[in-house]
């Protein structure tokens, strides 16, 4: 199991489009990927779960990956978040 704390950097937070990209990226990996925000926890492969976190700009998320490709999965998710989901 690997984990990393990341800050949501895009202006609009994780709304429908970024959540869709997040789920698409997470589903490329076999590992279980969880996203934690405060007391809330969501499966990164569930768009409704991610939207339920209501993650806004500046919120800290803990990404936890567990499985055979956990490091690759964590790196890819971190890159997606740090790229602001392509928003400028």
C-alpha positions as CSV (number, residue, x, y, z in Angstrom):
1,X,0.0,0.0,0.0
2,X,1.2,3.5,-0.9
3,X,-0.3,6.9,-0.2
4,X,0.3,10.5,-0.9
5,X,-1.2,13.8,0.2
6,X,-2.1,16.2,-2.6
7,X,-3.8,19.6,-2.8
8,X,-6.6,20.2,-5.3
9,X,-5.2,23.0,-7.4
10,X,-7.7,23.6,-10.2
11,X,-10.0,26.6,-9.7
12,X,-13.3,24.6,-9.8
13,X,-12.2,21.7,-7.7
14,X,-13.3,18.2,-8.5
15,X,-16.6,18.7,-10.3
16,X,-18.1,16.5,-13.0
17,X,-15.4,16.8,-15.7
18,X,-12.4,16.4,-13.4
19,X,-14.2,13.6,-11.5
20,X,-14.8,11.8,-14.9
21,X,-11.1,12.1,-15.8
22,X,-10.1,10.9,-12.3
23,X,-12.3,7.8,-12.6
24,X,-11.1,7.1,-16.2
25,X,-7.5,7.3,-15.0
26,X,-8.1,5.2,-11.9
27,X,-9.8,2.5,-14.0
28,X,-6.6,2.0,-16.0
29,X,-5.1,0.3,-13.0
30,X,-5.9,-3.0,-11.2
31,X,-5.1,-1.6,-7.8
32,X,-7.8,-0.4,-5.4
33,X,-7.5,3.4,-5.1
34,X,-9.2,5.3,-2.4
35,X,-9.5,9.1,-1.9
36,X,-9.8,10.5,1.6
37,X,-10.8,14.1,2.4
38,X,-11.2,14.7,6.1
39,X,-13.6,12.1,7.5
40,X,-14.9,11.2,4.0
41,X,-13.6,8.3,1.9
42,X,-14.4,7.4,-1.7
43,X,-13.5,4.8,-4.2
44,X,-11.5,6.6,-7.0
45,X,-13.3,4.4,-9.5
46,X,-16.7,5.8,-8.6
47,X,-17.7,9.1,-10.0
48,X,-20.5,9.5,-7.5
49,X,-18.1,8.8,-4.6
50,X,-15.6,11.4,-5.9
51,X,-18.4,14.0,-6.4
52,X,-19.6,13.2,-2.8
53,X,-16.3,14.4,-1.4
54,X,-17.1,17.9,-2.7
55,X,-13.3,18.7,-3.1
56,X,-12.7,22.3,-3.7
57,X,-9.5,24.2,-4.7
58,X,-7.1,24.1,-1.8
59,X,-8.5,20.9,-0.2
60,X,-6.1,18.2,0.8
61,X,-6.7,14.8,-0.5
62,X,-5.0,11.6,0.6
63,X,-4.7,9.1,-2.3
64,X,-4.2,5.5,-1.2
65,X,-3.4,2.8,-3.7
66,X,-3.1,-0.9,-2.9
67,X,-2.4,-3.6,-5.4
68,X,0.1,-4.9,-7.9
69,X,0.4,-1.6,-9.8
70,X,-0.1,0.7,-6.8
71,X,3.0,2.9,-7.4
72,X,2.1,3.5,-11.1
73,X,-1.5,4.2,-10.2
74,X,-0.5,6.6,-7.4
75,X,1.9,8.4,-9.7
76,X,-0.7,8.7,-12.5
77,X,-3.4,10.1,-10.2
78,X,-0.9,12.6,-8.6
79,X,0.1,13.8,-12.1
80,X,-3.5,14.3,-13.0
81,X,-4.2,16.3,-9.9
82,X,-1.0,18.3,-10.1
83,X,-1.8,19.2,-13.8
84,X,-5.0,20.8,-12.6
85,X,-7.0,18.3,-14.8
86,X,-5.9,20.4,-17.8
87,X,-7.6,23.5,-16.5
88,X,-5.5,26.8,-16.6
